Each structure stands twice: as structure tokens, then as C-alpha cells.
Tab-separated table of C-alpha atoms in Angstrom:
chain	number	residue	atom	x	y	z
A	1	MET	CA	-7.421	22.844	30.723
A	2	ALA	CA	-4.558	20.414	29.985
A	3	ASP	CA	-2.584	21.177	26.991
A	4	TYR	CA	-2.608	18.183	24.934
A	5	THR	CA	-0.334	17.077	22.203
A	6	ASN	CA	-0.892	14.480	19.666
A	7	LEU	CA	-4.333	15.434	18.432
A	8	PRO	CA	-5.612	14.263	15.000
A	9	THR	CA	-5.103	17.137	12.377
A	10	LYS	CA	-5.007	15.503	8.807
A	11	GLU	CA	-8.266	15.209	7.135
A	12	PHE	CA	-9.082	12.113	5.179
A	13	SER	CA	-11.894	11.660	2.637
A	14	VAL	CA	-13.611	8.515	3.311
A	15	ARG	CA	-14.527	8.272	-0.392
A	16	GLU	CA	-10.905	8.473	-1.491
A	17	THR	CA	-9.447	6.475	1.580
A	18	PHE	CA	-11.940	3.781	1.692
A	19	GLY	CA	-13.829	3.735	-1.575
A	20	ILE	CA	-17.181	4.321	0.283
A	21	ASP	CA	-19.598	6.512	-1.543
A	22	THR	CA	-19.931	9.252	1.189
A	23	ASP	CA	-19.060	12.888	1.710
A	24	MET	CA	-17.668	12.030	5.180
A	25	ILE	CA	-14.470	13.517	6.310
A	26	VAL	CA	-12.494	12.039	9.098
A	27	LYS	CA	-9.570	13.359	10.944
A	28	GLY	CA	-6.378	11.192	11.753
A	29	TYR	CA	-2.760	11.927	11.600
A	30	ALA	CA	-0.099	12.681	8.704
A	31	GLU	CA	2.642	10.725	10.219
A	32	THR	CA	2.778	7.142	11.408
A	33	ASP	CA	3.840	5.842	14.786
A	34	PRO	CA	5.201	2.412	16.261
A	35	HIS	CA	1.621	1.547	17.476
A	36	VAL	CA	-0.150	2.239	14.145
A	37	PRO	CA	-0.885	-0.904	12.465
A	38	PRO	CA	0.570	-1.867	9.084
A	39	VAL	CA	-1.625	-1.023	5.943
A	40	ASP	CA	-2.791	-4.204	4.032
A	41	ALA	CA	-2.968	-2.669	0.723
A	42	ASP	CA	-5.295	-5.595	-0.430
A	43	TYR	CA	-7.994	-5.290	2.273
A	44	LEU	CA	-11.622	-5.071	1.232
A	45	PHE	CA	-13.866	-3.038	3.688
A	46	ASP	CA	-17.294	-3.634	4.532
A	47	ARG	CA	-19.459	-0.602	4.131
A	48	ASN	CA	-21.674	-0.537	7.281
A	49	THR	CA	-18.783	-1.854	9.548
A	50	THR	CA	-16.486	0.681	8.139
A	51	LEU	CA	-18.787	3.645	8.648
A	52	ALA	CA	-19.530	2.584	12.150
A	53	ILE	CA	-15.767	2.352	12.946
A	54	LEU	CA	-15.098	5.811	11.348
A	55	ALA	CA	-17.817	7.082	13.383
A	56	GLY	CA	-15.931	5.991	16.580
A	57	PHE	CA	-12.713	7.637	15.390
A	58	ALA	CA	-14.388	10.906	14.063
A	59	PHE	CA	-16.963	11.482	16.939
A	60	ASN	CA	-15.361	9.590	19.849
A	61	ARG	CA	-18.234	6.903	19.866
A	62	ARG	CA	-17.955	3.537	21.635
A	63	VAL	CA	-18.188	0.963	18.866
A	64	MET	CA	-18.961	-2.612	19.260
A	65	VAL	CA	-18.141	-5.151	16.372
A	66	GLN	CA	-19.961	-8.408	16.581
A	67	GLY	CA	-19.991	-11.535	14.489
A	68	TYR	CA	-18.700	-15.055	14.239
A	69	HIS	CA	-15.149	-16.155	14.468
A	70	GLY	CA	-13.203	-15.398	11.450
A	71	THR	CA	-15.052	-12.521	10.025
A	72	GLY	CA	-12.234	-10.095	10.415
A	73	LYS	CA	-13.725	-7.989	13.054
A	74	SER	CA	-10.506	-6.837	14.895
A	75	THR	CA	-8.717	-6.591	11.588
A	76	HIS	CA	-11.420	-4.274	10.343
A	77	ILE	CA	-10.830	-1.892	13.023
A	78	GLU	CA	-6.851	-2.228	12.628
A	79	GLN	CA	-7.179	-1.361	8.884
A	80	VAL	CA	-9.387	1.474	9.467
A	81	ALA	CA	-6.674	2.957	12.080
A	82	ALA	CA	-3.824	2.213	9.613
A	83	ARG	CA	-5.208	4.379	6.954
A	84	LEU	CA	-5.842	7.088	9.601
A	85	ASN	CA	-2.426	6.474	11.175
A	86	TRP	CA	-4.046	6.214	14.462
A	87	PRO	CA	-2.271	4.424	17.198
A	88	LEU	CA	-3.797	1.152	18.045
A	89	VAL	CA	-3.357	-1.716	20.989
A	90	ARG	CA	-5.378	-4.652	21.275
A	91	VAL	CA	-6.234	-6.510	24.355
A	92	ASN	CA	-7.660	-10.009	24.538
A	93	LEU	CA	-10.149	-10.121	27.390
A	94	ASP	CA	-9.890	-13.780	28.044
A	95	ALA	CA	-10.215	-15.284	31.552
A	96	HIS	CA	-6.451	-14.708	32.264
A	97	VAL	CA	-6.909	-10.989	32.071
A	98	SER	CA	-7.513	-9.696	35.531
A	99	ARG	CA	-8.263	-6.306	37.071
A	100	ILE	CA	-4.436	-5.885	38.067
A	101	ASP	CA	-3.322	-6.225	34.366
A	102	LEU	CA	-5.786	-3.816	33.369
A	103	VAL	CA	-5.464	-0.892	36.133
A	104	GLY	CA	-1.807	-1.740	37.461
A	105	LYS	CA	-0.083	-2.743	40.419
A	106	ASP	CA	2.660	-1.820	42.874
A	107	ALA	CA	6.139	-2.799	41.591
A	108	ILE	CA	9.533	-2.540	43.479
A	109	VAL	CA	11.853	-0.389	41.584
A	110	LEU	CA	15.614	0.906	42.144
A	111	LYS	CA	15.570	4.801	42.666
A	112	ASP	CA	18.863	6.611	44.028
A	113	GLY	CA	20.268	3.099	45.038
A	114	LYS	CA	17.450	2.190	47.106
A	115	GLN	CA	14.493	-0.125	46.630
A	116	ILE	CA	11.016	1.685	46.707
A	117	THR	CA	7.517	0.437	45.993
A	118	GLU	CA	6.060	2.458	43.042
A	119	PHE	CA	2.677	2.026	41.306
A	120	ARG	CA	2.978	1.053	37.505
A	121	ASP	CA	-0.051	1.913	35.435
A	122	GLY	CA	-1.755	-0.934	33.467
A	123	ILE	CA	-2.865	-0.881	29.878
A	124	LEU	CA	-6.220	0.952	30.664
A	125	PRO	CA	-4.654	4.088	32.581
A	126	TRP	CA	-2.070	4.309	29.927
A	127	ALA	CA	-4.089	4.092	27.000
A	128	VAL	CA	-6.694	6.537	28.530
A	129	GLN	CA	-4.011	9.112	28.967
A	130	ASN	CA	-2.785	8.910	25.293
A	131	ASN	CA	-3.923	8.994	21.682
A	132	ILE	CA	-4.510	5.288	21.453
A	133	ALA	CA	-7.584	3.290	19.966
A	134	LEU	CA	-8.088	0.628	22.664
A	135	VAL	CA	-9.754	-2.629	21.161
A	136	PHE	CA	-10.965	-5.166	23.629
A	137	ASP	CA	-11.317	-8.420	21.710
A	138	GLU	CA	-13.441	-11.285	23.093
A	139	TYR	CA	-15.234	-8.668	25.011
A	140	ASP	CA	-18.076	-11.021	26.055
A	141	ALA	CA	-15.397	-13.360	27.579
A	142	GLY	CA	-14.214	-10.895	30.168
A	143	ARG	CA	-14.259	-11.567	33.787
A	144	PRO	CA	-16.946	-9.461	36.029
A	145	ASP	CA	-14.153	-7.543	37.920
A	146	VAL	CA	-12.608	-6.649	34.777
A	147	MET	CA	-15.820	-5.563	33.111
A	148	PHE	CA	-16.752	-3.132	36.031
A	149	VAL	CA	-13.333	-1.605	35.580
A	150	ILE	CA	-13.988	-0.975	31.802
A	151	GLN	CA	-17.490	0.454	32.537
A	152	ARG	CA	-16.031	3.530	34.080
A	153	VAL	CA	-14.505	4.640	30.907
A	154	LEU	CA	-17.558	3.604	28.511
A	155	GLU	CA	-19.240	7.221	29.194
A	156	SER	CA	-18.033	9.558	26.490
A	157	SER	CA	-16.493	11.767	29.415
A	158	GLY	CA	-14.988	8.404	30.553
A	159	ARG	CA	-13.005	9.728	33.590
A	160	LEU	CA	-11.289	6.727	34.966
A	161	THR	CA	-11.143	6.613	38.825
A	162	LEU	CA	-8.422	4.568	40.403
A	163	LEU	CA	-9.654	4.346	44.050
A	164	ASP	CA	-6.496	2.577	45.332
A	165	GLN	CA	-4.455	5.539	43.960
A	166	ASN	CA	-6.924	8.403	44.870
A	167	ARG	CA	-6.529	9.355	41.284
A	168	VAL	CA	-8.884	10.623	38.802
A	169	ILE	CA	-7.742	10.322	35.153
A	170	THR	CA	-9.349	12.480	32.379
A	171	PRO	CA	-9.126	10.706	28.829
A	172	HIS	CA	-6.921	12.277	26.308
A	173	PRO	CA	-9.137	13.841	23.440
A	174	ALA	CA	-8.045	11.235	21.013
A	175	PHE	CA	-8.531	8.227	23.192
A	176	ARG	CA	-10.854	5.912	21.200
A	177	LEU	CA	-12.579	2.637	22.531
A	178	PHE	CA	-13.666	-0.431	20.418
A	179	ALA	CA	-14.849	-4.117	21.338
A	180	THR	CA	-15.204	-7.100	19.382
A	181	THR	CA	-17.415	-9.867	20.499
A	182	ASN	CA	-18.777	-13.180	19.154
A	183	THR	CA	-22.207	-12.625	20.773
A	184	ILE	CA	-24.281	-9.669	21.189
A	185	GLY	CA	-23.982	-9.450	25.232
A	186	LEU	CA	-26.777	-11.831	25.751
A	187	GLY	CA	-24.527	-14.801	26.548
A	188	ASP	CA	-24.105	-17.870	24.141
A	189	THR	CA	-27.276	-19.914	23.648
A	190	SER	CA	-25.711	-21.720	20.507
A	191	GLY	CA	-22.637	-23.525	22.523
A	192	LEU	CA	-20.385	-22.363	19.866
A	193	TYR	CA	-18.466	-20.034	22.325
A	194	HIS	CA	-17.856	-21.523	25.507
A	195	GLY	CA	-16.716	-18.899	28.069
A	196	THR	CA	-18.642	-16.146	27.031
A	197	GLN	CA	-20.676	-14.095	29.588
A	198	GLN	CA	-23.914	-12.138	29.695
A	199	ILE	CA	-23.073	-8.461	29.574
A	200	ASN	CA	-25.321	-6.404	31.917
A	201	GLN	CA	-27.662	-3.909	30.313
A	202	GLY	CA	-26.325	-0.893	31.995
A	203	GLN	CA	-23.028	-1.725	30.253
A	204	MET	CA	-24.462	-2.701	26.903
A	205	ASP	CA	-26.385	0.715	26.697
A	206	ARG	CA	-22.910	2.553	27.169
A	207	TRP	CA	-21.777	1.071	23.807
A	208	SER	CA	-23.308	3.834	21.503
A	209	ILE	CA	-22.651	1.960	18.079
A	210	VAL	CA	-23.017	-1.753	17.584
A	211	THR	CA	-22.472	-3.310	14.301
A	212	THR	CA	-22.507	-6.787	12.661
A	213	LEU	CA	-19.973	-8.145	10.467
A	214	ASN	CA	-20.796	-11.542	8.559
A	215	TYR	CA	-18.716	-13.525	6.451
A	216	LEU	CA	-17.833	-12.037	2.940
A	217	PRO	CA	-19.888	-12.779	-0.026
A	218	HIS	CA	-18.328	-15.559	-1.956
A	219	GLU	CA	-17.086	-13.510	-4.886
A	220	LYS	CA	-15.702	-10.888	-2.709
A	221	GLU	CA	-13.655	-13.675	-0.673
A	222	ALA	CA	-12.364	-15.341	-3.810
A	223	GLY	CA	-11.057	-11.811	-4.989
A	224	ILE	CA	-9.145	-11.321	-1.758
A	225	VAL	CA	-7.536	-14.754	-2.060
A	226	LEU	CA	-6.402	-14.105	-5.479
A	227	ALA	CA	-5.178	-10.642	-4.467
A	228	LYS	CA	-2.809	-12.247	-2.071
A	229	ALA	CA	-2.179	-15.370	-3.807
A	230	LYS	CA	-1.130	-13.882	-7.270
A	231	ALA	CA	0.079	-17.276	-8.529
A	232	TYR	CA	-3.490	-18.312	-8.977
A	233	GLN	CA	-4.467	-15.212	-11.054
A	234	ASN	CA	-5.360	-17.606	-14.182
A	235	GLU	CA	-8.477	-19.521	-15.459
A	236	LYS	CA	-7.283	-22.695	-13.570
A	237	GLY	CA	-6.415	-20.959	-10.619
A	238	LYS	CA	-9.424	-18.975	-10.228
A	239	LYS	CA	-11.526	-22.171	-10.459
A	240	ILE	CA	-9.233	-23.650	-7.584
A	241	VAL	CA	-9.665	-20.634	-5.384
A	242	ALA	CA	-13.574	-20.472	-6.002
A	243	ASN	CA	-13.624	-24.157	-4.799
A	244	MET	CA	-11.466	-23.267	-1.916
A	245	VAL	CA	-13.864	-20.601	-0.555
A	246	ARG	CA	-16.818	-22.956	-1.506
A	247	LEU	CA	-15.231	-25.392	1.103
A	248	ALA	CA	-14.556	-22.706	3.527
A	249	ASP	CA	-18.527	-21.854	3.129
A	250	LEU	CA	-19.243	-25.332	3.969
A	251	THR	CA	-17.344	-25.352	7.316
A	252	ARG	CA	-19.052	-22.171	8.167
A	253	SER	CA	-22.557	-23.303	7.764
A	254	ALA	CA	-21.598	-26.588	9.695
A	255	PHE	CA	-19.981	-24.367	12.305
A	256	ILE	CA	-23.156	-22.305	12.658
A	257	ASN	CA	-25.465	-25.414	12.831
A	258	GLY	CA	-23.151	-26.673	15.693
A	259	ASP	CA	-21.502	-29.464	13.755
A	260	LEU	CA	-18.063	-28.404	13.666
A	261	SER	CA	-16.198	-26.577	16.391
A	262	THR	CA	-13.660	-25.039	14.011
A	263	VAL	CA	-14.190	-22.839	11.331
A	264	MET	CA	-12.222	-21.712	8.281
A	265	SER	CA	-11.576	-17.797	8.349
A	266	PRO	CA	-10.356	-16.082	5.085
A	267	ARG	CA	-7.052	-15.917	6.469
A	268	THR	CA	-7.057	-19.622	6.487
A	269	VAL	CA	-8.035	-19.829	2.950
A	270	ILE	CA	-5.248	-17.591	2.127
A	271	THR	CA	-2.659	-19.565	4.014
A	272	TRP	CA	-4.121	-22.877	2.378
A	273	ALA	CA	-3.649	-21.220	-1.083
A	274	GLU	CA	-0.052	-20.405	-0.191
A	275	ASN	CA	0.888	-23.884	1.568
A	276	ALA	CA	-0.661	-25.471	-1.655
A	277	GLN	CA	2.173	-23.572	-3.855
A	278	ILE	CA	4.756	-24.589	-1.209
A	279	PHE	CA	4.012	-28.349	-1.269
A	280	GLY	CA	2.398	-28.432	-4.954
A	281	ASP	CA	-0.480	-30.628	-3.400
A	282	LEU	CA	-3.800	-28.868	-2.615
A	283	GLY	CA	-5.230	-31.900	-0.444
A	284	PHE	CA	-1.949	-32.231	1.420
A	285	ALA	CA	-1.789	-28.523	2.104
A	286	PHE	CA	-5.444	-28.678	3.148
A	287	ARG	CA	-4.617	-31.251	5.779
A	288	LEU	CA	-1.640	-29.157	7.190
A	289	THR	CA	-3.429	-25.739	6.858
A	290	PHE	CA	-6.820	-26.603	8.404
A	291	LEU	CA	-7.768	-30.261	8.943
A	292	ASN	CA	-4.990	-31.146	11.476
A	293	LYS	CA	-6.646	-28.169	13.718
A	294	CYS	CA	-9.919	-30.049	13.705
A	295	ASP	CA	-11.168	-32.195	16.239
A	296	GLU	CA	-10.310	-35.992	15.560
A	297	LEU	CA	-14.097	-36.920	15.516
A	298	GLU	CA	-14.802	-34.015	13.254
A	299	ARG	CA	-12.184	-34.636	10.777
A	300	PRO	CA	-14.288	-37.149	8.673
A	301	VAL	CA	-16.980	-34.501	8.175
A	302	VAL	CA	-14.383	-31.984	6.987
A	303	ALA	CA	-12.829	-34.368	4.619
A	304	GLU	CA	-16.063	-35.135	3.165
A	305	PHE	CA	-16.607	-31.451	2.212
A	306	TYR	CA	-13.319	-31.925	0.667
A	307	GLN	CA	-14.212	-34.808	-1.473
A	308	ARG	CA	-17.764	-33.094	-2.295
A	309	VAL	CA	-15.861	-30.122	-3.559
A	310	PHE	CA	-12.839	-31.465	-5.306
A	311	GLY	CA	-13.957	-35.201	-5.987
A	312	GLU	CA	-10.912	-36.379	-4.031
A	313	ASP	CA	-10.730	-38.555	-1.035
A	314	LEU	CA	-8.385	-37.606	1.970
A	315	PRO	CA	-7.044	-40.284	4.228
A	316	GLU	CA	-9.279	-38.862	6.918
A	317	SER	CA	-12.560	-39.573	4.878
A	318	ALA	CA	-15.137	-41.547	6.294
A	319	ALA	CA	-14.908	-44.050	3.258
A	320	ASN	CA	-11.028	-44.567	3.973
A	321	LEU	CA	-11.600	-44.907	7.482
A	322	ALA	CA	-14.289	-47.741	6.944
A	323	VAL	CA	-12.000	-49.546	4.666
A	324	THR	CA	-8.888	-49.413	6.906
A	325	ALA	CA	-10.983	-50.055	10.200
């Protein structure tokens, strides 16, 4: 049996570390590492999602986090890893990621003054052999040839066979695998997520835990924004932030209903609050932070949301467009 190093040895109380009422203890690392994500001290953990992710770390379960864009799926996994001091690497499985990127390829290298061809491992063999939490973002957008490679490591034993190298890689005991998806592996019937694929049932069955992360309740999100943008921590500022989150909620409802193709994430709301401080103008900051990212045909709808919440017309509002037309 291989003599593995870098095994998790420090015990973390979930109650003390994450503020969740449970006696669960999870092992992590005493010291940090260049691949450990930075801790966000103000991060708010969702109980169910956090417990699912922690089970992945503690019991080597394959965990899939599903939810709409902007709910913070990847960030949630990152912040759990950050507190456990667990090295983490994210890979976005868009259409440009190929099997070669994942597995590796032959490369010409210089050795003893001579050019030779040598196989260089891709991200997957490297991660499998180390104490890495590998996160596949946009998992349901992966190409079929890529997905079949990943399927090999989804078993808990998860040995990775590299056929062209005649190698069988046994995973490091502290290797962990996570994924985030916008759909639940059934393809996109809403039209919101172009490029997503159906995930075959054999592969879905290998994900031992699937959890859903929804947008935060209004009060909790407002609390996060206030924790990040401390200048708003007064009576007037709290009302402004509450309205900003209300506007974000309107864009999310429109996004879910298919009326908008762009949505305000909690991160966008925080950036808007910060930009409003820079410019001293809430409406101008909103246009620069979010409105200009929207499709031109959808901007009047978003400007109408702003008018509804703040009682102020933006240049992009339908009323102003009608006057200038």
C-alpha cells in the first residue's frame, strides 16, 4: 500500500466552525496551502448545502450542488474548503475544455540537451494523485468525451485508467470531487441555460449526494451586503440596501420566468453598493454595475424595475425612450 502524505489530521467542530447545530466533526488540515481558497469572514452558510459539502469532505462522497446562476454554488464549496484548509481547484467545463485538457498530452521537452517527447498529466490525473478537492463548474455543459473520462473517477474507489499510457492511477485518500450545475442533469427545458446537456443516468447515479442551493432570503442577503459595504450600516443605508436587494429579487423572478437573460447575483448587489459609494450616485452606479451588462432590448424592463423600487427614471426606461423616439 502506498505511503500517502498530506492526509487531513485536524478535527473541526461543525458547530464551532460553521455555526450549524450538529455534533458532526470533520477532519481538515492544520496549515494552509497555496491552493486553499481565502476565507471570507462574512460568508453566510446555508445549512443543508453546507452539511452536504461537509459529508463530501468527511466521507469521500461525490457531491453535486444544483441551482440557478448567482446563488453561490462554487463559492459555497470554496468557503467550506477554506475553513478546513483543504486545497481546492476549480475547472469550468465549458465547450472549450477537451479530453486532452483533462487527461494530458505528449509534449516536447529538453532533457540532457536532447529533445524528447514526454507525457504531461492534465488537471485530472494531477488532482486525483493529490489531496485536492476538484470542483467541476457548469458540469452539465461538458462535452460527451470529457464526461466519459470523468465518469471513471466518480466511483468511490475511483481509479483512473489512462488507456494511451497503460497507467492505472489510484486516487489519493484525500482527493475529493464536487460539481455545480444549473440544471439537474435532465437538460434545460426552460431555455435559460444554452449549451447544457442531459447527463446520462449511469453517471447521475454515481453522484452520491445532490443538493439544491436557492437564492438567499431577502433579510439574509441584505445582511451580507451590509457586512461587506459597511458605509450603509445606518438607518438610511439599511433602507437603500433593502431596496437594492428587492430590485435584485425582481430580476431573479424575471430571469426564472424567462423574461430576462441576465440576473443579479448577491455579488452584483455588493459591487453596486460599492460603486454607488465611489460615484455618489445610486442610479449611475446601477447602470455601470448591471444595466449595461443586459441585452439592449431588455434594458427598459430592468430600468422599469429600478423605477418601481426607487421611484426614479433611468435614461433606459421605456417612458424616456418613448419621449426621445
